[in-house]
Short mmCIF file of C-alpha atoms in Angstrom, two decimals:
data_model
loop_
_atom_site.label_atom_id
_atom_site.label_comp_id
_atom_site.label_asym_id
_atom_site.label_seq_id
_atom_site.Cartn_x
_atom_site.Cartn_y
_atom_site.Cartn_z
CA MET A 760 -27.96 24.79 20.62
CA SER A 761 -30.55 22.79 18.66
CA VAL A 762 -29.79 24.81 15.54
CA LEU A 763 -26.08 24.10 15.95
CA TRP A 764 -26.78 20.38 16.38
CA GLN A 765 -28.90 20.34 13.23
CA ARG A 766 -26.04 21.97 11.31
CA VAL A 767 -23.59 19.40 12.62
CA ARG A 768 -25.94 16.57 11.69
CA GLY A 769 -26.46 18.10 8.26
CA ARG A 770 -22.72 18.21 7.64
CA ARG A 771 -22.34 14.67 8.88
CA MET A 772 -25.02 13.40 6.55
CA SER A 773 -23.42 15.30 3.65
CA VAL A 774 -20.60 12.76 3.68
CA PRO A 775 -21.11 10.34 0.75
CA GLY A 776 -22.64 7.15 2.07
CA GLY A 777 -24.33 8.88 5.03
CA PRO A 778 -23.59 7.51 8.52
CA VAL A 779 -21.76 4.50 7.07
CA GLY A 780 -19.60 6.82 4.98
CA LEU A 781 -18.80 8.76 8.15
CA ARG A 782 -17.75 5.54 9.91
CA LEU A 783 -15.57 4.59 6.98
CA SER A 784 -14.01 8.06 7.09
CA VAL A 785 -13.15 7.64 10.77
CA MET A 786 -11.63 4.24 10.00
CA ALA A 787 -9.53 5.70 7.18
CA MET A 788 -8.20 8.50 9.38
CA ILE A 789 -7.30 6.16 12.25
CA ASP A 790 -5.58 3.72 9.89
CA ALA A 791 -3.64 6.48 8.11
CA VAL A 792 -2.50 8.20 11.31
CA GLY A 793 -1.15 4.92 12.70
CA THR A 794 0.54 3.98 9.43
CA GLY A 795 2.02 7.45 8.94
CA ALA A 796 3.50 7.38 12.43
CA PHE A 797 4.95 3.90 11.84
CA LEU A 798 6.56 4.86 8.52
CA ALA A 799 8.25 7.83 10.16
CA VAL A 800 10.00 5.72 12.82
CA SER A 801 10.31 2.23 11.32
CA VAL A 802 13.72 2.62 9.68
CA PRO A 803 15.37 4.53 12.58
CA PHE A 804 13.99 1.98 15.05
CA ILE A 805 15.45 -0.98 13.16
CA THR A 806 18.80 0.62 12.37
CA ARG A 807 19.40 2.55 15.61
CA SER A 808 17.56 0.68 18.36
CA VAL A 809 17.80 -2.86 17.00
CA GLY A 810 21.15 -2.23 15.31
CA LEU A 811 20.51 -3.93 11.96
CA SER A 812 22.30 -2.87 8.79
CA VAL A 813 20.58 -1.36 5.78
CA GLY A 814 21.20 -4.62 3.92
CA GLU A 815 19.50 -6.65 6.65
CA LEU A 816 16.58 -4.20 6.67
CA SER A 817 16.25 -4.52 2.89
CA LEU A 818 16.36 -8.31 3.13
CA GLY A 819 13.46 -8.35 5.57
CA LEU A 820 11.36 -5.94 3.52
CA THR A 821 12.04 -7.90 0.33
CA LEU A 822 11.00 -11.20 1.93
CA SER A 823 7.88 -9.55 3.35
CA ALA A 824 6.95 -8.15 -0.06
CA ALA A 825 7.43 -11.54 -1.74
CA ILE A 826 5.18 -13.24 0.83
CA ALA A 827 2.59 -10.48 0.41
CA LEU A 828 2.47 -11.01 -3.36
CA ALA A 829 2.00 -14.76 -2.87
CA THR A 830 -0.85 -14.46 -0.36
CA ALA A 831 -2.92 -11.63 -1.88
CA VAL A 832 -5.02 -13.74 -4.27
CA PRO A 833 -5.65 -16.63 -1.81
CA ILE A 834 -6.92 -14.11 0.74
CA GLY A 835 -9.15 -12.61 -1.96
CA ILE A 836 -10.58 -16.07 -2.66
CA LEU A 837 -11.22 -16.51 1.07
CA ALA A 838 -13.06 -13.18 1.11
CA ASP A 839 -15.39 -14.43 -1.62
CA ARG A 840 -16.27 -17.37 0.61
CA ILE A 841 -16.73 -15.70 3.99
CA GLY A 842 -17.07 -12.00 3.09
CA PRO A 843 -14.56 -9.11 3.01
CA LYS A 844 -15.73 -7.73 6.35
CA LYS A 845 -14.68 -10.84 8.24
CA VAL A 846 -11.39 -10.97 6.37
CA LEU A 847 -10.67 -7.28 7.04
CA VAL A 848 -11.39 -7.76 10.75
CA GLY A 849 -9.05 -10.76 10.81
CA VAL A 850 -6.34 -8.95 8.86
CA SER A 851 -6.54 -5.94 11.19
CA LEU A 852 -6.27 -8.10 14.31
CA TRP A 853 -3.32 -9.97 12.76
CA ARG A 854 -1.53 -6.70 12.05
CA CYS A 855 -2.33 -5.48 15.55
CA ALA A 856 -0.69 -8.56 17.05
CA CYS A 857 2.39 -8.20 14.83
CA PHE A 858 2.88 -4.56 15.78
CA VAL A 859 2.53 -5.44 19.47
CA LEU A 860 5.53 -7.73 18.93
CA TYR A 861 7.46 -5.21 16.81
CA PRO A 862 8.87 -3.07 19.67
CA PHE A 863 10.39 -6.17 21.28
CA VAL A 864 12.51 -7.15 18.26
CA GLN A 865 16.12 -7.62 19.35
CA ASN A 866 17.93 -9.23 16.40
CA LEU A 867 17.77 -10.09 12.71
CA TRP A 868 15.85 -13.35 13.09
CA GLN A 869 13.16 -11.77 15.25
CA PHE A 870 12.87 -8.92 12.75
CA LEU A 871 12.53 -11.36 9.85
CA ALA A 872 9.87 -13.32 11.72
CA VAL A 873 7.76 -10.23 12.46
CA VAL A 874 7.96 -8.67 8.98
CA CYS A 875 7.25 -12.02 7.31
CA LEU A 876 4.19 -12.48 9.52
CA LEU A 877 3.10 -8.98 8.49
CA GLY A 878 3.76 -9.90 4.87
CA LEU A 879 1.14 -12.66 5.05
CA VAL A 880 -1.61 -10.00 5.09
CA ASP A 881 0.19 -6.87 3.87
CA LYS A 882 -1.38 -6.72 0.41
CA ALA A 883 -4.81 -7.92 1.57
CA ALA A 884 -5.98 -4.84 3.47
CA ALA A 885 -6.47 -2.46 0.51
CA PRO A 886 -8.63 -4.77 -1.67
CA MET A 887 -10.63 -5.89 1.39
CA GLU A 888 -11.35 -2.28 2.33
CA GLN A 889 -12.41 -1.52 -1.24
CA ALA A 890 -14.61 -4.64 -1.42
CA LEU A 891 -16.17 -3.75 1.94
CA VAL A 892 -17.03 -0.25 0.72
CA GLY A 893 -18.88 -1.94 -2.13
CA GLN A 894 -20.93 -3.98 0.36
CA VAL A 895 -21.82 -1.24 2.83
CA THR A 896 -22.57 1.68 0.47
CA ALA A 897 -24.91 2.15 -2.49
CA SER A 898 -23.39 1.67 -5.94
CA ASP A 899 -23.87 5.37 -6.77
CA ASP A 900 -21.87 6.42 -3.71
CA ARG A 901 -18.98 3.98 -3.56
CA VAL A 902 -16.50 5.79 -5.83
CA LYS A 903 -17.28 9.08 -4.05
CA VAL A 904 -16.79 7.37 -0.71
CA VAL A 905 -13.42 5.94 -1.75
CA ALA A 906 -12.40 9.39 -3.02
CA VAL A 907 -13.24 10.92 0.36
CA LEU A 908 -11.35 8.13 2.11
CA ARG A 909 -8.26 8.77 -0.01
CA SER A 910 -8.37 12.49 0.78
CA LEU A 911 -8.66 11.74 4.48
CA ARG A 912 -5.83 9.24 4.27
CA ASN A 913 -3.54 11.95 2.91
CA VAL A 914 -4.44 14.10 5.91
CA GLY A 915 -4.01 11.16 8.26
CA PHE A 916 -0.58 10.26 6.89
CA THR A 917 0.54 13.85 7.49
CA VAL A 918 -0.77 13.85 11.07
CA GLY A 919 0.80 10.44 11.67
CA ALA A 920 4.15 11.61 10.31
CA LEU A 921 4.06 14.52 12.78
CA LEU A 922 3.37 12.08 15.62
CA GLY A 923 6.21 9.92 14.38
CA GLY A 924 8.38 13.01 14.44
CA LEU A 925 7.94 13.11 18.21
CA GLY A 926 9.43 9.63 18.39
CA LEU A 927 12.35 10.80 16.25
CA LEU A 928 12.93 13.77 18.56
CA ILE A 929 12.99 11.50 21.61
CA ASP A 930 15.21 9.05 19.68
CA THR A 931 15.06 6.28 22.28
CA ARG A 932 13.82 2.70 22.09
CA VAL A 933 10.99 3.59 24.47
CA GLY A 934 9.88 6.46 22.23
CA TYR A 935 9.96 4.34 19.11
CA GLY A 936 8.13 1.54 20.94
CA ALA A 937 5.34 3.91 21.96
CA ILE A 938 4.78 4.90 18.32
CA LEU A 939 4.78 1.24 17.23
CA LEU A 940 2.22 0.36 19.90
CA LEU A 941 0.12 3.33 18.79
CA ASN A 942 0.03 1.78 15.33
CA ALA A 943 -0.98 -1.56 16.87
CA ALA A 944 -3.82 0.16 18.73
CA SER A 945 -5.02 1.76 15.51
CA PHE A 946 -5.51 -1.68 13.95
CA ALA A 947 -7.43 -2.90 17.01
CA VAL A 948 -9.79 0.06 16.70
CA LEU A 949 -10.05 -0.50 12.94
CA ALA A 950 -11.08 -4.13 13.51
CA THR A 951 -13.74 -3.07 16.01
CA LEU A 952 -15.22 -0.42 13.71
CA ALA A 953 -15.16 -2.74 10.68
CA HIS A 954 -16.97 -5.46 12.66
CA ARG A 955 -19.80 -3.02 13.44
CA LEU A 956 -20.38 -1.87 9.86
CA PRO A 957 -23.84 -2.84 8.61
CA LEU A 958 -23.95 -4.68 5.28
CA LEU A 959 -26.44 -3.71 2.59
CA GLY A 960 -28.92 -6.43 1.65
CA THR A 961 -27.98 -10.03 2.28
CA PRO A 962 -24.54 -10.46 0.70
CA ALA A 963 -24.00 -13.73 2.53
CA LYS A 964 -26.36 -15.41 0.10
CA SER A 965 -24.19 -14.40 -2.84
CA LEU A 966 -20.92 -15.67 -1.37
CA ARG A 967 -19.32 -18.32 -3.51
CA ARG A 968 -19.01 -21.84 -2.14
CA ARG A 969 -16.24 -22.92 -4.48
CA PHE A 970 -12.78 -21.56 -5.07
CA SER A 971 -12.32 -19.54 -8.25
CA VAL A 972 -9.36 -17.93 -9.94
CA ALA A 973 -11.40 -16.69 -12.90
CA ALA A 974 -9.84 -13.24 -12.47
CA LEU A 975 -6.47 -14.69 -13.50
CA ARG A 976 -8.01 -15.86 -16.79
CA ASP A 977 -10.00 -12.68 -17.46
CA LYS A 978 -7.71 -11.10 -20.08
CA PRO A 979 -9.63 -7.82 -20.50
CA PHE A 980 -9.66 -7.30 -16.73
CA LEU A 981 -5.95 -8.12 -16.55
CA ALA A 982 -5.28 -5.62 -19.34
CA PHE A 983 -7.21 -2.96 -17.41
CA THR A 984 -5.23 -3.88 -14.29
CA GLY A 985 -1.98 -3.61 -16.27
CA ILE A 986 -2.54 -0.13 -17.66
CA ASN A 987 -3.72 1.07 -14.26
CA ALA A 988 -0.57 -0.38 -12.67
CA VAL A 989 1.64 1.51 -15.13
CA LEU A 990 -0.20 4.76 -14.42
CA THR A 991 0.31 4.27 -10.66
CA MET A 992 3.99 4.93 -11.28
CA HIS A 993 3.11 8.49 -10.25
CA MET A 994 3.72 7.25 -6.67
CA THR A 995 7.35 6.40 -7.40
CA LEU A 996 7.81 9.58 -9.43
CA LEU A 997 6.69 11.56 -6.40
CA SER A 998 8.77 9.72 -3.82
CA ILE A 999 11.92 8.95 -5.84
CA GLY A 1000 11.92 10.26 -9.41
CA ILE A 1001 11.32 13.98 -8.97
CA PRO A 1002 13.52 14.37 -5.85
CA LEU A 1003 16.44 12.58 -7.53
CA TRP A 1004 15.98 14.56 -10.75
CA ILE A 1005 15.98 17.84 -8.82
CA VAL A 1006 19.10 16.99 -6.85
CA GLU A 1007 21.16 15.48 -9.67
CA HIS A 1008 20.05 17.29 -12.84
CA THR A 1009 18.53 20.71 -12.12
CA LYS A 1010 19.75 24.02 -10.75
CA ALA A 1011 16.92 24.12 -8.21
CA PRO A 1012 17.95 23.67 -4.55
CA ALA A 1013 17.02 20.45 -2.75
CA ALA A 1014 15.01 22.57 -0.33
CA VAL A 1015 12.21 22.91 -2.91
CA ILE A 1016 11.39 19.19 -2.65
CA SER A 1017 9.37 19.53 0.57
CA PRO A 1018 7.20 22.43 -0.68
CA LEU A 1019 6.54 20.56 -3.92
CA VAL A 1020 5.41 17.47 -2.00
CA ALA A 1021 3.22 19.73 0.13
CA VAL A 1022 1.60 21.09 -3.05
CA ASN A 1023 0.84 17.52 -4.10
CA THR A 1024 -0.71 16.71 -0.71
CA VAL A 1025 -2.88 19.83 -0.58
CA LEU A 1026 -4.17 19.39 -4.14
CA ALA A 1027 -4.84 15.68 -3.57
CA VAL A 1028 -6.87 16.40 -0.44
CA ALA A 1029 -8.80 19.27 -2.03
CA LEU A 1030 -9.55 17.82 -5.47
CA GLN A 1031 -9.80 14.01 -5.15
CA VAL A 1032 -13.59 13.98 -4.77
CA ARG A 1033 -14.05 16.32 -7.73
CA ALA A 1034 -11.71 14.22 -9.88
CA SER A 1035 -13.84 11.14 -9.18
CA ARG A 1036 -16.97 12.62 -10.75
CA GLY A 1037 -18.22 10.71 -13.77
CA THR A 1038 -16.32 7.51 -12.98
CA GLU A 1039 -19.45 5.59 -11.99
CA THR A 1040 -19.45 3.97 -15.44
CA ILE A 1041 -16.82 1.98 -17.32
CA ALA A 1042 -16.65 4.65 -20.02
CA GLY A 1043 -16.22 7.36 -17.38
CA SER A 1044 -13.47 5.39 -15.63
CA ALA A 1045 -11.68 4.94 -18.95
CA ARG A 1046 -11.88 8.68 -19.67
CA ALA A 1047 -10.30 9.36 -16.28
CA LEU A 1048 -7.40 7.04 -17.14
CA VAL A 1049 -6.97 8.86 -20.47
CA ARG A 1050 -6.66 12.13 -18.56
CA ALA A 1051 -4.23 10.47 -16.17
CA GLY A 1052 -2.03 9.29 -19.02
CA ILE A 1053 -2.00 12.73 -20.65
CA SER A 1054 -1.28 14.49 -17.35
CA LEU A 1055 1.63 12.19 -16.53
CA THR A 1056 2.98 12.62 -20.06
CA VAL A 1057 2.96 16.40 -19.56
CA CYS A 1058 4.75 15.91 -16.24
CA CYS A 1059 7.55 13.92 -17.92
CA LEU A 1060 7.97 16.52 -20.67
CA LEU A 1061 8.17 19.33 -18.10
CA LEU A 1062 10.81 17.40 -16.17
CA ILE A 1063 12.86 17.17 -19.37
CA ALA A 1064 12.78 20.98 -19.56
CA ALA A 1065 13.60 21.55 -15.87
CA PRO A 1066 17.44 21.28 -16.04
CA LYS A 1067 17.83 23.97 -18.71
CA PRO A 1068 16.54 27.27 -17.24
CA PRO A 1069 18.01 29.26 -14.30
CA VAL A 1070 16.93 28.56 -10.73
CA VAL A 1071 13.75 30.66 -10.58
CA LEU A 1072 12.39 29.37 -13.88
CA ALA A 1073 13.44 25.82 -13.01
CA VAL A 1074 11.41 25.98 -9.81
CA GLY A 1075 8.43 27.23 -11.80
CA VAL A 1076 8.75 24.37 -14.29
CA LEU A 1077 9.04 21.87 -11.43
CA LEU A 1078 5.90 23.34 -9.84
CA LEU A 1079 3.99 22.84 -13.09
CA ALA A 1080 5.36 19.31 -13.32
CA MET A 1081 4.10 18.58 -9.78
CA VAL A 1082 0.65 19.94 -10.64
CA ALA A 1083 0.56 17.70 -13.72
CA LEU A 1084 1.73 14.73 -11.64
CA THR A 1085 -1.00 15.39 -9.08
CA ALA A 1086 -3.63 15.57 -11.83
CA GLY A 1087 -2.41 12.22 -13.10
CA GLU A 1088 -2.59 10.80 -9.58
CA LEU A 1089 -6.15 12.05 -9.03
CA PHE A 1090 -7.49 10.81 -12.37
CA GLN A 1091 -5.69 7.45 -12.12
CA SER A 1092 -7.05 6.82 -8.64
CA ALA A 1093 -10.62 7.69 -9.61
CA GLY A 1094 -10.53 5.75 -12.89
CA GLY A 1095 -8.91 2.73 -11.29
CA TRP A 1096 -11.40 2.58 -8.43
CA GLY A 1097 -14.44 2.98 -10.66
CA GLY A 1098 -13.29 0.48 -13.25
CA SER A 1099 -12.19 -2.18 -10.77
CA TYR A 1100 -15.57 -2.06 -9.02
CA LEU A 1101 -17.54 -2.29 -12.24
CA LEU A 1102 -15.44 -5.01 -13.86
CA ALA A 1103 -15.24 -7.32 -10.85
CA ALA A 1104 -17.46 -10.39 -11.22
CA PRO A 1105 -20.39 -10.45 -8.75
CA GLY A 1106 -19.58 -12.79 -5.89
CA GLN A 1107 -15.87 -12.67 -6.78
CA GLU A 1108 -15.08 -9.10 -5.76
CA GLY A 1109 -12.51 -10.28 -3.24
CA VAL A 1110 -10.29 -12.10 -5.72
CA TYR A 1111 -10.84 -9.59 -8.55
CA LEU A 1112 -9.90 -6.62 -6.38
CA SER A 1113 -6.95 -8.56 -4.94
CA VAL A 1114 -5.66 -9.13 -8.48
CA PHE A 1115 -6.25 -5.46 -9.27
CA TRP A 1116 -4.23 -4.33 -6.25
CA LEU A 1117 -1.62 -6.96 -7.01
CA GLY A 1118 -0.87 -5.01 -10.17
CA VAL A 1119 -0.19 -1.94 -8.03
CA ALA A 1120 2.06 -4.00 -5.74
CA VAL A 1121 4.12 -5.30 -8.66
CA GLN A 1122 4.52 -1.74 -9.91
CA GLN A 1123 5.76 -0.65 -6.47
CA ILE A 1124 8.52 -3.27 -6.68
CA ALA A 1125 9.51 -2.68 -10.31
CA ALA A 1126 9.05 1.10 -10.59
CA PRO A 1127 12.08 2.14 -8.45
CA LEU A 1128 14.34 0.20 -10.81
CA VAL A 1129 12.67 1.79 -13.85
CA ILE A 1130 12.85 5.29 -12.41
CA GLY A 1131 16.50 4.77 -11.46
CA LEU A 1132 17.27 3.83 -15.06
CA ILE A 1133 15.39 6.88 -16.33
CA ILE A 1134 17.33 9.22 -14.02
CA THR A 1135 20.55 7.69 -15.36
CA THR A 1136 19.63 7.94 -19.04
CA GLY A 1137 18.10 11.41 -18.76
CA THR A 1138 16.03 12.88 -21.60
CA ALA A 1139 15.70 9.66 -23.58
CA GLY A 1140 14.38 7.85 -20.52
CA TRP A 1141 11.77 10.51 -19.80
CA VAL A 1142 10.62 10.44 -23.45
CA VAL A 1143 10.13 6.67 -23.30
CA LEU A 1144 8.21 6.95 -20.02
CA ALA A 1145 6.05 9.75 -21.44
CA ALA A 1146 5.23 7.59 -24.46
CA LEU A 1147 4.35 4.67 -22.15
CA PHE A 1148 1.99 6.84 -20.10
CA SER A 1149 0.32 8.15 -23.26
CA LEU A 1150 -0.06 4.67 -24.71
CA CYS A 1151 -1.64 3.29 -21.53
CA GLY A 1152 -3.97 6.24 -21.15
CA LEU A 1153 -5.15 6.24 -24.76
CA ALA A 1154 -5.65 2.46 -24.67
CA ALA A 1155 -8.03 2.71 -21.70
CA PRO A 1156 -11.30 3.27 -23.62
CA ALA A 1157 -10.79 0.27 -25.92
CA ILE A 1158 -9.72 -1.97 -23.04
CA GLY A 1159 -12.62 -0.70 -20.95
CA ARG A 1160 -15.14 -1.52 -23.69
CA ARG A 1161 -13.70 -5.00 -24.10
CA ALA A 1162 -13.65 -5.62 -20.36
CA GLY A 1163 -17.19 -4.30 -20.05
CA ALA A 1164 -18.40 -6.66 -22.77
CA GLN A 1165 -16.70 -9.53 -20.96
CA ALA A 1166 -18.43 -8.50 -17.72
CA GLU A 1167 -21.81 -8.53 -19.46
CA ARG A 1168 -21.20 -12.10 -20.69
CA ARG A 1169 -20.32 -13.43 -17.24
CA PRO A 1170 -23.89 -14.08 -16.01
CA HIS A 1171 -24.54 -16.33 -19.03
CA GLN A 1172 -21.21 -18.10 -18.57
CA ASP A 1173 -21.88 -18.65 -14.85
CA ALA A 1174 -25.34 -20.00 -15.62
CA ALA A 1175 -23.93 -22.45 -18.15
CA LEU A 1176 -21.29 -23.55 -15.67
CA ALA A 1177 -23.91 -24.04 -12.96
CA GLU A 1178 -25.99 -26.23 -15.29
CA ALA A 1179 -22.93 -28.28 -16.22
CA THR A 1180 -22.06 -28.93 -12.59
#
């Protein structure tokens, strides 16, 4: 028994970040399971149980997204004043309260109220979690830890979707409500676990006592954020672009979509940690973004070829395209995480990471329109997108060097500003 316990402890400690990394992993799984379950039932609940139209649902989600974009940076500034851990705990409790109210929505105005309240903190959770990882783990471990968390989130989303499927099978308001309350409970647990995380050193001493929006004036950092945002279009390609292209332009049956998505999930879970290796430096992060750009370019070119061959060959081409897409996803995630950590100004991680994730949020709003246009235009659209991916990937090293040089000058600029004030 003692030997078995030692093996279990050895495996636990093998998690990047040690015991803290293990706690973060548990948090990621709980969060992802709750969110995956919610996503599976949210639309049926609103349209079937509440009785809202698709247009009314879209209105609420659009308003929520607009509010989320407006509040992301102010919440990041707040995190630089009081610390990301406190903000993450507050955000989690806020989301818990909103999802407790969600099952009791009866009409459009109640729905709008709940989703707008959720929108106040919707884009704050991801940068706060990333900033918190930077405060509770050693600098050499943080990118590895985030890679592990992303792998576990993919697993958690799958488990959550299966739980949500139970609600869909029951197909009653009570069943949907149970899933929504499960999601609320996950945020309560997340807040509790985040509150108990031990911080490294004494970060409270480094918290800024004045508001700063320097990240919005940091052009090299904004350029890095921009190319990363473009490369995150792999998310929309996976969820919208490839399925629509298969259905409307290839000979492959629609039934292949689910297995292709499963391939993406399995590869992402298995290879995310490996793909993050070497991204602990700005140069390494830039190289990862180069690989992401090339991989996504290859994906686009393979999709151009997919409509031409017969069914069996078309499926093979689509499989290769999905592998290339997944490679782009893995390298973009690793390069983006590493670079955003390294380029964020000390003491301003909250606002810098909020701006970084804001780029991803803008892409999530704009990309469906872009992908829809590409599906309509066909080959020419895919060629343009492939060129855009290549351009962004190949630009990463130069932008990374410039942003790194800017980061090195910040201590001198901050010292001069302190003397002036």
